[in-house]
mmCIF file of C-alpha atoms and ligand atoms in Angstrom:
data_model
loop_
_atom_site.group_PDB
_atom_site.id
_atom_site.type_symbol
_atom_site.label_atom_id
_atom_site.label_comp_id
_atom_site.label_asym_id
_atom_site.label_seq_id
_atom_site.Cartn_x
_atom_site.Cartn_y
_atom_site.Cartn_z
ATOM 1 C CA MET A 1 139.301 18.182 138.624
ATOM 2 C CA GLU A 2 135.623 19.679 139.506
ATOM 3 C CA LEU A 3 136.111 22.180 136.152
ATOM 4 C CA ALA A 4 137.430 19.052 134.281
ATOM 5 C CA GLU A 5 133.764 17.422 134.946
ATOM 6 C CA PHE A 6 132.215 19.757 132.540
ATOM 7 C CA ARG A 7 132.883 17.631 129.327
ATOM 8 C CA GLU A 8 130.961 16.616 126.175
ATOM 9 C CA PRO A 9 129.513 12.925 126.774
ATOM 10 C CA ASP A 10 129.968 11.981 123.692
ATOM 11 C CA GLN A 11 133.811 13.080 123.071
ATOM 12 C CA PRO A 12 136.853 11.109 124.614
ATOM 13 C CA GLY A 13 138.891 12.424 127.317
ATOM 14 C CA PHE A 14 137.984 15.896 129.162
ATOM 15 C CA THR A 15 136.558 17.471 126.169
ATOM 16 C CA ARG A 16 134.940 21.069 126.653
ATOM 17 C CA ARG A 17 135.059 22.868 123.425
ATOM 18 C CA THR A 18 134.075 26.572 123.117
ATOM 19 C CA PHE A 19 130.498 26.211 121.098
ATOM 20 C CA SER A 20 129.656 23.516 123.277
ATOM 21 C CA GLU A 21 126.679 23.014 126.256
ATOM 22 C CA PRO A 22 129.460 22.107 129.060
ATOM 23 C CA TYR A 23 131.514 24.769 128.279
ATOM 24 C CA GLN A 24 128.381 27.255 128.413
ATOM 25 C CA ARG A 25 127.726 25.494 131.945
ATOM 26 C CA SER A 26 131.214 25.528 133.126
ATOM 27 C CA ARG A 27 131.174 29.470 132.253
ATOM 28 C CA ALA A 28 128.769 29.852 135.506
ATOM 29 C CA TRP A 29 130.761 27.532 137.316
ATOM 30 C CA VAL A 30 134.043 29.934 136.824
ATOM 31 C CA LYS A 31 131.828 32.969 137.456
ATOM 32 C CA GLU A 32 131.008 31.781 140.590
ATOM 33 C CA LEU A 33 134.580 30.827 141.784
ATOM 34 C CA MET A 34 135.574 34.282 140.661
ATOM 35 C CA GLU A 35 132.856 35.735 142.947
ATOM 36 C CA ALA A 36 133.296 33.803 146.064
ATOM 37 C CA ALA A 37 137.121 35.226 145.564
ATOM 38 C CA GLY A 38 136.178 38.692 145.939
ATOM 39 C CA LEU A 39 136.479 39.670 142.214
ATOM 40 C CA GLN A 40 133.729 41.946 140.292
ATOM 41 C CA VAL A 41 132.752 40.092 137.474
ATOM 42 C CA ARG A 42 131.440 40.938 133.925
ATOM 43 C CA THR A 43 131.269 39.223 130.541
ATOM 44 C CA ASP A 44 132.712 41.091 128.193
ATOM 45 C CA PRO A 45 131.036 41.144 124.478
ATOM 46 C CA THR A 46 133.159 38.426 123.305
ATOM 47 C CA GLY A 47 132.038 36.299 125.957
ATOM 48 C CA ASN A 48 135.189 36.737 128.017
ATOM 49 C CA LEU A 49 134.718 36.124 131.575
ATOM 50 C CA ILE A 50 136.658 39.601 133.513
ATOM 51 C CA GLY A 51 136.945 39.334 137.377
ATOM 52 C CA GLU A 52 138.140 42.777 138.856
ATOM 53 C CA LEU A 53 139.498 43.695 142.386
ATOM 54 C CA GLN A 54 140.178 47.154 143.147
ATOM 55 C CA GLY A 55 143.751 48.265 144.273
ATOM 56 C CA GLU A 56 144.856 51.031 146.688
ATOM 57 C CA ALA A 57 145.408 53.459 143.713
ATOM 58 C CA PRO A 58 142.535 53.002 140.949
ATOM 59 C CA GLU A 59 144.056 55.421 138.875
ATOM 60 C CA LEU A 60 147.035 52.909 138.323
ATOM 61 C CA SER A 61 146.940 50.530 135.260
ATOM 62 C CA GLN A 62 145.870 47.054 135.547
ATOM 63 C CA ILE A 63 147.632 43.655 136.456
ATOM 64 C CA ALA A 64 146.191 40.976 133.990
ATOM 65 C CA VAL A 65 146.623 37.888 134.730
ATOM 66 C CA GLY A 66 144.377 34.890 132.905
ATOM 67 C CA SER A 67 144.331 31.873 130.867
ATOM 68 C CA HIS A 68 141.339 29.725 129.184
ATOM 69 C CA THR A 69 138.913 26.986 130.186
ATOM 70 C CA ASP A 70 137.960 25.215 127.113
ATOM 71 C CA THR A 71 139.770 22.157 125.364
ATOM 72 C CA VAL A 72 140.804 20.665 122.647
ATOM 73 C CA ALA A 73 138.745 17.650 121.413
ATOM 74 C CA GLY A 74 139.669 14.614 123.578
ATOM 75 C CA GLY A 75 141.698 17.056 126.204
ATOM 76 C CA GLY A 76 142.791 16.751 129.304
ATOM 77 C CA ARG A 77 142.253 18.697 132.941
ATOM 78 C CA PHE A 78 145.188 21.226 133.161
ATOM 79 C CA ASP A 79 145.790 23.007 129.582
ATOM 80 C CA GLY A 80 144.478 26.572 130.101
ATOM 81 C CA MET A 81 142.414 25.775 133.469
ATOM 82 C CA VAL A 82 145.406 26.118 135.798
ATOM 83 C CA GLY A 83 146.207 29.746 134.637
ATOM 84 C CA VAL A 84 142.473 30.707 135.384
ATOM 85 C CA ILE A 85 141.897 28.567 138.490
ATOM 86 C CA GLY A 86 145.468 30.087 139.606
ATOM 87 C CA ALA A 87 144.972 33.673 138.645
ATOM 88 C CA ILE A 88 141.170 33.485 140.920
ATOM 89 C CA GLU A 89 143.372 31.811 143.644
ATOM 90 C CA VAL A 90 145.842 34.466 143.354
ATOM 91 C CA ALA A 91 143.126 36.727 144.111
ATOM 92 C CA ARG A 92 141.762 35.059 146.972
ATOM 93 C CA LEU A 93 144.804 34.999 148.636
ATOM 94 C CA ILE A 94 145.503 38.673 148.050
ATOM 95 C CA ARG A 95 142.178 39.367 149.893
ATOM 96 C CA GLN A 96 142.036 36.173 152.654
ATOM 97 C CA GLY A 97 145.510 38.137 153.559
ATOM 98 C CA GLY A 98 144.267 41.396 153.872
ATOM 99 C CA GLN A 99 146.501 42.521 151.736
ATOM 100 C CA ARG A 100 145.695 45.278 149.223
ATOM 101 C CA LEU A 101 147.857 45.623 145.812
ATOM 102 C CA ARG A 102 148.616 49.099 144.274
ATOM 103 C CA HIS A 103 147.484 48.121 141.176
ATOM 104 C CA PRO A 104 143.881 46.919 140.058
ATOM 105 C CA LEU A 105 143.859 43.323 139.313
ATOM 106 C CA LEU A 106 142.329 42.099 136.492
ATOM 107 C CA VAL A 107 141.528 38.268 136.019
ATOM 108 C CA ALA A 108 140.506 36.950 132.572
ATOM 109 C CA ASP A 109 139.097 33.685 131.517
ATOM 110 C CA PHE A 110 139.661 34.105 127.589
ATOM 111 C CA LEU A 111 136.937 32.195 125.220
ATOM 112 C CA GLY A 112 138.201 29.812 122.853
ATOM 113 C CA GLU A 113 141.548 29.710 123.320
ATOM 114 C CA GLU A 114 141.608 26.365 121.124
ATOM 115 C CA PRO A 115 140.911 26.270 117.316
ATOM 116 C CA ASN A 116 137.415 25.603 116.909
ATOM 117 C CA ARG A 117 135.586 24.532 113.668
ATOM 118 C CA PHE A 118 136.249 27.866 112.303
ATOM 119 C CA GLY A 119 139.483 27.098 112.148
ATOM 120 C CA LEU A 120 140.161 30.442 114.550
ATOM 121 C CA SER A 121 141.858 30.157 118.129
ATOM 122 C CA CYS A 122 142.105 32.676 120.636
ATOM 123 C CA LEU A 123 138.769 34.223 119.830
ATOM 124 C CA GLY A 124 139.103 36.089 123.500
ATOM 125 C CA SER A 125 142.367 37.220 123.819
ATOM 126 C CA ARG A 126 142.409 38.466 120.187
ATOM 127 C CA ALA A 127 139.370 40.325 120.327
ATOM 128 C CA VAL A 128 140.638 42.032 123.610
ATOM 129 C CA ALA A 129 143.707 42.857 121.558
ATOM 130 C CA GLY A 130 141.581 44.295 118.857
ATOM 131 C CA GLN A 131 142.900 41.104 116.415
ATOM 132 C CA LEU A 132 139.339 39.581 115.844
ATOM 133 C CA SER A 133 138.645 40.920 112.435
ATOM 134 C CA GLN A 134 135.579 40.977 110.269
ATOM 135 C CA GLY A 135 137.080 38.126 108.237
ATOM 136 C CA HIS A 136 137.607 35.948 111.135
ATOM 137 C CA LEU A 137 134.215 36.707 112.058
ATOM 138 C CA LEU A 138 132.829 35.607 108.494
ATOM 139 C CA ARG A 139 135.008 32.606 108.690
ATOM 140 C CA PRO A 140 131.891 29.734 107.477
ATOM 141 C CA ASP A 141 132.363 26.155 109.163
ATOM 142 C CA GLU A 142 131.492 22.935 106.901
ATOM 143 C CA SER A 143 127.783 23.598 107.357
ATOM 144 C CA GLY A 144 128.017 26.935 106.259
ATOM 145 C CA GLU A 145 127.593 28.709 109.260
ATOM 146 C CA THR A 146 129.809 31.488 110.574
ATOM 147 C CA LEU A 147 131.565 32.184 113.575
ATOM 148 C CA ILE A 148 129.496 35.101 114.379
ATOM 149 C CA SER A 149 126.342 33.709 114.127
ATOM 150 C CA ALA A 150 127.969 30.588 116.522
ATOM 151 C CA LEU A 151 128.869 33.900 118.815
ATOM 152 C CA LEU A 152 125.843 35.410 118.646
ATOM 153 C CA GLU A 153 124.059 31.920 119.455
ATOM 154 C CA ARG A 154 126.015 31.418 122.759
ATOM 155 C CA GLY A 155 125.078 35.155 123.732
ATOM 156 C CA SER A 156 128.307 37.147 122.821
ATOM 157 C CA ARG A 157 127.601 40.620 121.187
ATOM 158 C CA PRO A 158 130.112 40.703 118.408
ATOM 159 C CA ALA A 159 128.331 44.036 116.899
ATOM 160 C CA ASP A 160 130.073 45.569 120.100
ATOM 161 C CA LEU A 161 133.381 44.244 120.138
ATOM 162 C CA SER A 162 135.036 47.584 120.353
ATOM 163 C CA GLU A 163 133.576 47.961 124.068
ATOM 164 C CA GLY A 164 135.644 44.858 125.140
ATOM 165 C CA LEU A 165 139.012 46.511 123.758
ATOM 166 C CA TRP A 166 141.852 46.624 126.397
ATOM 167 C CA GLN A 167 143.652 49.986 126.393
ATOM 168 C CA PRO A 168 147.318 49.310 126.438
ATOM 169 C CA GLU A 169 147.699 52.881 128.667
ATOM 170 C CA ARG A 170 145.317 50.912 131.333
ATOM 171 C CA LEU A 171 147.660 47.941 131.079
ATOM 172 C CA HIS A 172 150.564 47.277 133.754
ATOM 173 C CA CYS A 173 151.250 44.063 132.375
ATOM 174 C CA TYR A 174 149.939 40.417 132.007
ATOM 175 C CA LEU A 175 150.654 37.449 133.301
ATOM 176 C CA GLU A 176 149.949 33.529 132.590
ATOM 177 C CA LEU A 177 150.433 30.517 134.399
ATOM 178 C CA HIS A 178 150.301 27.648 132.166
ATOM 179 C CA ILE A 179 151.420 23.886 131.950
ATOM 180 C CA GLU A 180 154.576 23.320 129.642
ATOM 181 C CA GLN A 181 153.106 20.750 127.460
ATOM 182 C CA GLY A 182 156.305 19.685 126.706
ATOM 183 C CA SER A 183 159.117 17.581 128.664
ATOM 184 C CA ARG A 184 161.720 19.928 129.338
ATOM 185 C CA LEU A 185 160.972 20.502 132.860
ATOM 186 C CA GLN A 186 160.481 17.132 133.983
ATOM 187 C CA ARG A 187 163.841 15.926 131.840
ATOM 188 C CA ALA A 188 165.693 19.109 134.106
ATOM 189 C CA GLY A 189 163.873 18.090 137.055
ATOM 190 C CA ILE A 190 162.968 21.605 137.745
ATOM 191 C CA ALA A 191 159.262 22.461 138.969
ATOM 192 C CA LEU A 192 158.775 26.130 137.309
ATOM 193 C CA GLY A 193 160.018 27.615 133.811
ATOM 194 C CA VAL A 194 160.438 31.027 132.740
ATOM 195 C CA VAL A 195 158.985 31.550 129.443
ATOM 196 C CA THR A 196 161.354 33.419 126.683
ATOM 197 C CA ALA A 197 159.294 33.371 123.656
ATOM 198 C CA ILE A 198 156.021 31.930 122.090
ATOM 199 C CA ALA A 199 156.230 30.224 119.117
ATOM 200 C CA GLY A 200 154.531 31.360 115.985
ATOM 201 C CA ILE A 201 151.884 29.596 113.919
ATOM 202 C CA HIS A 202 150.867 29.345 110.520
ATOM 203 C CA ARG A 203 147.912 27.356 109.893
ATOM 204 C CA ALA A 204 146.138 26.428 106.874
ATOM 205 C CA VAL A 205 143.049 24.612 105.383
ATOM 206 C CA ILE A 206 143.971 22.823 102.244
ATOM 207 C CA THR A 207 141.065 21.987 100.170
ATOM 208 C CA VAL A 208 142.103 18.914 97.557
ATOM 209 C CA SER A 209 139.365 18.659 94.915
ATOM 210 C CA GLY A 210 139.595 15.654 92.272
ATOM 211 C CA ARG A 211 136.309 13.906 91.065
ATOM 212 C CA PRO A 212 134.055 11.283 92.564
ATOM 213 C CA ASP A 213 134.182 8.033 90.167
ATOM 214 C CA HIS A 214 132.880 4.420 90.588
ATOM 215 C CA ALA A 215 135.953 2.574 92.669
ATOM 216 C CA GLY A 216 135.524 -0.667 90.601
ATOM 217 C CA THR A 217 135.263 0.782 86.930
ATOM 218 C CA THR A 218 137.659 3.414 87.028
ATOM 219 C CA ALA A 219 140.984 2.691 85.587
ATOM 220 C CA MET A 220 143.612 3.528 87.509
ATOM 221 C CA ASN A 221 145.329 6.224 85.170
ATOM 222 C CA GLU A 222 141.711 7.809 85.031
ATOM 223 C CA ARG A 223 141.498 8.846 88.266
ATOM 224 C CA ARG A 224 141.297 12.152 89.898
ATOM 225 C CA ASP A 225 141.980 10.803 93.537
ATOM 226 C CA ALA A 226 141.391 13.588 96.098
ATOM 227 C CA LEU A 227 142.582 11.656 99.151
ATOM 228 C CA ALA A 228 145.567 9.883 97.570
ATOM 229 C CA GLY A 229 146.479 13.888 96.247
ATOM 230 C CA ALA A 230 145.900 14.739 100.299
ATOM 231 C CA ALA A 231 147.479 11.832 101.550
ATOM 232 C CA GLU A 232 150.791 13.199 99.710
ATOM 233 C CA VAL A 233 150.001 16.588 101.251
ATOM 234 C CA VAL A 234 150.159 15.412 104.818
ATOM 235 C CA LEU A 235 153.536 13.535 103.499
ATOM 236 C CA LEU A 236 154.701 16.796 102.351
ATOM 237 C CA VAL A 237 153.988 18.694 105.364
ATOM 238 C CA GLU A 238 156.062 16.298 107.545
ATOM 239 C CA ARG A 239 159.456 16.268 105.183
ATOM 240 C CA LEU A 240 158.926 20.120 105.174
ATOM 241 C CA ALA A 241 158.751 20.157 108.744
ATOM 242 C CA ARG A 242 161.642 17.623 109.277
ATOM 243 C CA GLU A 243 163.887 20.254 107.279
ATOM 244 C CA GLN A 244 165.620 22.314 109.597
ATOM 245 C CA GLY A 245 169.035 23.449 110.922
ATOM 246 C CA GLU A 246 170.747 22.116 113.571
ATOM 247 C CA GLY A 247 168.647 22.399 116.875
ATOM 248 C CA GLY A 248 166.044 23.828 114.928
ATOM 249 C CA SER A 249 162.692 23.933 116.977
ATOM 250 C CA GLY A 250 160.377 23.959 114.230
ATOM 251 C CA VAL A 251 157.446 21.523 113.735
ATOM 252 C CA GLY A 252 154.586 20.649 111.331
ATOM 253 C CA THR A 253 151.552 18.636 111.441
ATOM 254 C CA VAL A 254 148.021 17.808 109.781
ATOM 255 C CA GLY A 255 145.840 17.126 112.756
ATOM 256 C CA ARG A 256 142.963 16.818 110.919
ATOM 257 C CA LEU A 257 141.482 15.042 107.596
ATOM 258 C CA GLU A 258 138.154 15.292 105.811
ATOM 259 C CA VAL A 259 137.348 13.231 102.844
ATOM 260 C CA SER A 260 133.990 13.217 100.652
ATOM 261 C CA PRO A 261 132.033 11.450 99.987
ATOM 262 C CA GLY A 262 133.373 9.256 102.337
ATOM 263 C CA ALA A 263 132.038 5.625 100.762
ATOM 264 C CA SER A 264 134.583 2.743 100.450
ATOM 265 C CA ASN A 265 133.693 2.021 96.621
ATOM 266 C CA VAL A 266 133.811 5.472 95.463
ATOM 267 C CA VAL A 267 137.054 7.241 94.292
ATOM 268 C CA PRO A 268 137.257 10.462 96.471
ATOM 269 C CA GLY A 269 135.947 13.330 94.980
ATOM 270 C CA GLU A 270 137.282 15.898 97.567
ATOM 271 C CA ALA A 271 139.730 16.059 100.822
ATOM 272 C CA ARG A 272 140.291 18.754 103.043
ATOM 273 C CA ALA A 273 143.484 18.867 105.645
ATOM 274 C CA TRP A 274 144.254 21.153 108.383
ATOM 275 C CA ALA A 275 148.091 21.898 108.342
ATOM 276 C CA GLU A 276 149.869 24.087 110.637
ATOM 277 C CA PHE A 277 153.812 24.830 110.921
ATOM 278 C CA ARG A 278 155.396 26.104 114.337
ATOM 279 C CA SER A 279 158.747 27.800 115.643
ATOM 280 C CA ILE A 280 160.108 30.817 117.488
ATOM 281 C CA GLU A 281 162.244 31.357 114.255
ATOM 282 C CA PRO A 282 159.939 33.433 111.846
ATOM 283 C CA ALA A 283 161.701 32.965 108.726
ATOM 284 C CA TRP A 284 161.583 29.110 109.307
ATOM 285 C CA VAL A 285 157.926 29.380 109.331
ATOM 286 C CA GLN A 286 157.305 31.762 106.736
ATOM 287 C CA ASP A 287 159.892 29.611 104.413
ATOM 288 C CA ARG A 288 157.691 26.408 105.131
ATOM 289 C CA HIS A 289 154.527 28.677 104.031
ATOM 290 C CA LEU A 290 155.986 29.539 100.634
ATOM 291 C CA ALA A 291 157.633 26.048 100.245
ATOM 292 C CA LEU A 292 154.220 24.543 100.745
ATOM 293 C CA GLU A 293 152.545 26.544 98.094
ATOM 294 C CA ALA A 294 154.951 25.454 95.334
ATOM 295 C CA VAL A 295 155.211 21.742 96.213
ATOM 296 C CA VAL A 296 150.991 21.978 96.054
ATOM 297 C CA ALA A 297 151.176 23.212 92.857
ATOM 298 C CA GLU A 298 153.544 20.878 91.739
ATOM 299 C CA LEU A 299 151.242 17.828 92.832
ATOM 300 C CA ALA A 300 148.086 19.566 91.627
ATOM 301 C CA ALA A 301 149.346 19.519 88.327
ATOM 302 C CA ARG A 302 150.715 16.508 88.098
ATOM 303 C CA ARG A 303 147.701 14.333 89.680
ATOM 304 C CA ASP A 304 145.397 16.906 87.936
ATOM 305 C CA LEU A 305 143.518 17.729 90.793
ATOM 306 C CA GLY A 306 142.464 21.535 91.986
ATOM 307 C CA VAL A 307 144.165 22.372 95.474
ATOM 308 C CA SER A 308 143.376 25.545 97.301
ATOM 309 C CA ILE A 309 145.189 26.994 100.477
ATOM 310 C CA ASP A 310 143.095 28.747 103.019
ATOM 311 C CA TRP A 311 145.705 30.478 105.517
ATOM 312 C CA VAL A 312 143.643 31.159 108.325
ATOM 313 C CA SER A 313 146.091 32.432 110.601
ATOM 314 C CA ALA A 314 149.948 33.623 110.478
ATOM 315 C CA GLU A 315 150.852 34.572 113.697
ATOM 316 C CA PRO A 316 154.647 35.475 114.125
ATOM 317 C CA PRO A 317 156.685 34.258 117.391
ATOM 318 C CA VAL A 318 156.737 36.465 120.288
ATOM 319 C CA ALA A 319 159.173 37.436 123.029
ATOM 320 C CA CYS A 320 158.180 37.937 126.696
ATOM 321 C CA SER A 321 158.996 41.104 128.098
ATOM 322 C CA GLU A 322 162.322 41.270 129.867
ATOM 323 C CA GLY A 323 160.676 43.095 132.920
ATOM 324 C CA VAL A 324 158.086 40.362 133.395
ATOM 325 C CA ARG A 325 160.622 37.458 133.176
ATOM 326 C CA GLN A 326 163.091 39.470 135.647
ATOM 327 C CA ALA A 327 160.034 39.797 138.079
ATOM 328 C CA ILE A 328 159.264 35.971 137.822
ATOM 329 C CA GLN A 329 162.732 35.223 138.474
ATOM 330 C CA GLU A 330 163.023 37.256 141.321
ATOM 331 C CA ALA A 331 159.948 35.670 142.636
ATOM 332 C CA LEU A 332 161.186 32.212 142.282
ATOM 333 C CA GLU A 333 164.536 33.288 143.653
ATOM 334 C CA GLY A 334 162.463 34.706 146.787
ATOM 335 C CA LEU A 335 160.518 31.010 146.744
ATOM 336 C CA GLY A 336 164.060 29.545 146.975
ATOM 337 C CA GLN A 337 162.835 27.789 144.010
ATOM 338 C CA PRO A 338 165.506 26.836 140.725
ATOM 339 C CA SER A 339 164.037 27.818 137.802
ATOM 340 C CA LEU A 340 164.407 27.008 133.773
ATOM 341 C CA GLU A 341 164.172 29.582 131.078
ATOM 342 C CA LEU A 342 162.296 27.872 128.145
ATOM 343 C CA PRO A 343 160.263 28.762 124.681
ATOM 344 C CA SER A 344 156.836 27.837 124.287
ATOM 345 C CA GLY A 345 156.201 25.466 121.487
ATOM 346 C CA ALA A 346 152.636 25.835 122.416
ATOM 347 C CA SER A 347 150.453 29.109 121.392
ATOM 348 C CA HIS A 348 148.781 30.902 124.319
ATOM 349 C CA ASP A 349 146.349 34.008 124.930
ATOM 350 C CA ALA A 350 149.428 35.777 125.960
ATOM 351 C CA ALA A 351 150.910 35.723 122.345
ATOM 352 C CA HIS A 352 147.746 37.917 121.599
ATOM 353 C CA VAL A 353 147.998 40.012 124.837
ATOM 354 C CA ALA A 354 151.763 41.054 124.256
ATOM 355 C CA HIS A 355 150.755 43.280 121.430
ATOM 356 C CA LEU A 356 149.276 45.395 124.201
ATOM 357 C CA CYS A 357 151.492 45.563 127.394
ATOM 358 C CA PRO A 358 154.668 43.579 128.792
ATOM 359 C CA MET A 359 154.074 39.985 128.984
ATOM 360 C CA GLY A 360 155.338 37.267 131.136
ATOM 361 C CA MET A 361 154.522 33.133 131.468
ATOM 362 C CA ILE A 362 155.075 30.675 134.016
ATOM 363 C CA PHE A 363 155.268 27.307 133.052
ATOM 364 C CA ILE A 364 154.935 24.233 135.374
ATOM 365 C CA PRO A 365 155.565 20.462 134.630
ATOM 366 C CA SER A 366 153.635 18.188 132.397
ATOM 367 C CA ARG A 367 154.268 14.481 133.115
ATOM 368 C CA ASP A 368 156.256 12.976 130.281
ATOM 369 C CA GLY A 369 155.251 15.934 128.178
ATOM 370 C CA ARG A 370 151.736 14.670 127.521
ATOM 371 C CA SER A 371 149.334 17.166 126.525
ATOM 372 C CA HIS A 372 145.958 17.742 124.533
ATOM 373 C CA CYS A 373 144.974 14.229 125.736
ATOM 374 C CA PRO A 374 143.366 12.750 128.811
ATOM 375 C CA GLU A 375 146.666 11.418 129.887
ATOM 376 C CA GLU A 376 147.373 15.156 130.314
ATOM 377 C CA TRP A 377 149.005 15.304 134.080
ATOM 378 C CA THR A 378 150.444 17.669 136.599
ATOM 379 C CA GLU A 379 150.622 16.938 140.187
ATOM 380 C CA PRO A 380 148.630 18.983 142.982
ATOM 381 C CA GLU A 381 151.806 20.127 144.573
ATOM 382 C CA GLU A 382 153.266 21.396 141.389
ATOM 383 C CA VAL A 383 150.189 23.508 140.717
ATOM 384 C CA ALA A 384 150.318 24.752 143.946
ATOM 385 C CA LEU A 385 154.018 25.589 143.386
ATOM 386 C CA GLY A 386 153.055 27.105 140.449
ATOM 387 C CA VAL A 387 150.253 29.632 142.017
ATOM 388 C CA ALA A 388 152.538 30.600 144.453
ATOM 389 C CA ALA A 389 154.961 31.939 141.429
ATOM 390 C CA LEU A 390 152.027 33.686 140.192
ATOM 391 C CA LEU A 391 150.883 35.441 143.649
ATOM 392 C CA ALA A 392 154.779 36.092 144.281
ATOM 393 C CA THR A 393 155.221 37.481 140.714
ATOM 394 C CA VAL A 394 152.006 39.575 140.665
ATOM 395 C CA LEU A 395 153.050 41.038 144.321
ATOM 396 C CA ARG A 396 156.688 41.908 142.523
ATOM 397 C CA LEU A 397 155.105 43.413 139.516
ATOM 398 C CA ASP A 398 152.734 45.790 142.012
ATOM 399 C CA ARG A 399 155.505 47.220 143.492
ATOM 400 C CA ARG A 400 156.997 48.706 140.271
ATOM 401 C CA ASP A 401 155.656 51.783 138.565
ATOM 402 C CA THR A 402 156.724 50.762 135.568
ATOM 403 C CA VAL A 403 157.459 46.998 134.066
HETATM 404 O O1 HGY B 501 147.691 24.895 120.140
HETATM 405 C C1 HGY B 501 148.435 25.232 120.901
HETATM 406 O O2 HGY B 501 149.501 25.491 120.590
HETATM 407 C C2 HGY B 501 147.521 25.500 122.235
HETATM 408 O O3 HGY B 501 147.664 24.262 122.821
HETATM 409 N N1 HGY B 501 145.836 26.107 121.991
HETATM 410 MN MN1 MN B 502 145.796 23.454 124.008
HETATM 411 MN MN1 MN B 503 146.709 26.374 126.806
#
């Protein structure tokens, strides 16, 4: 609740975006919380907050636990935050209980998990996994500023990214506690979820170019109306997303649309639509990617518009590791808690860290499945149970030599 009060005053909900001043201030608050829990804290070249707790055997690989504390515009108070605060609480409970893990513990508050104005998500976890490319760093926003300049401005050291790489041989496993952001747990009346896989996402920025004209004097059959074209694209994305087999989990959205010049008496000259397709079925997402390219080409020809698709990211679905899932299941049984196995339609930092080591996730319920909105809510008791499950899983993973 305290962290959620670091919010952008001119934005709805509990907004704390990566390149905002409240986010910058909130990092100092998280750092202090990490230090109070007994963690040795450092900020890595990308800007990830890394808190470390020594184990009995420093030569053993690290148990990494983390998530993010940035939000979407108009976001809530739990997405990402429960995973970072929960990981810090696990460290505090271990120290408070006078316990010593065998493995060193690493707690991560990853920078910028949510898509930013450069279109890219998971900045910090991509960076530690060696997936933040030069191309990503040079991505411009609308004003032409590049991601790398925004990172430099906030004090990150993008020239030293390689210093921040996590080494697979130094990692025992990665664990993330997160809200479900859906309603499966609530509908099942179960408080803890064991994630099986994380959906893949293909994200694109679609630019439709027409011709700005006087809205009063330009005949309808002479117009090259970019917004009318973009409106067709929005409905095409929805139609393509609805086309799926029985029980398909695929989704598609255009969440952002910009029009220029944006005057009510000017035929729009240009429009940009941010689109994404997601599924745990890799073939379905790939199909949508190709289908969108085809239908947009037809639309451009028919409406005499220019249309370009810039695929910002194309992440495959990622399976959670059998070993970590099993440790979570055993931990929940040890707590006498029922659990539900379910895929994640949302993406997470865990999807990137999974390229480095065995990964698992624990879900706690989102009331009515609402998330990415101020109504996002999870009961304090549910958060506490999630933290207890996280601690119990860390202790189990710690007793294993391999995961
Ligand atoms: O969009 C997502 O899936 C995540 O909440 N950033
Ligand atoms: Mn999110
Ligand atoms: Mn999240």
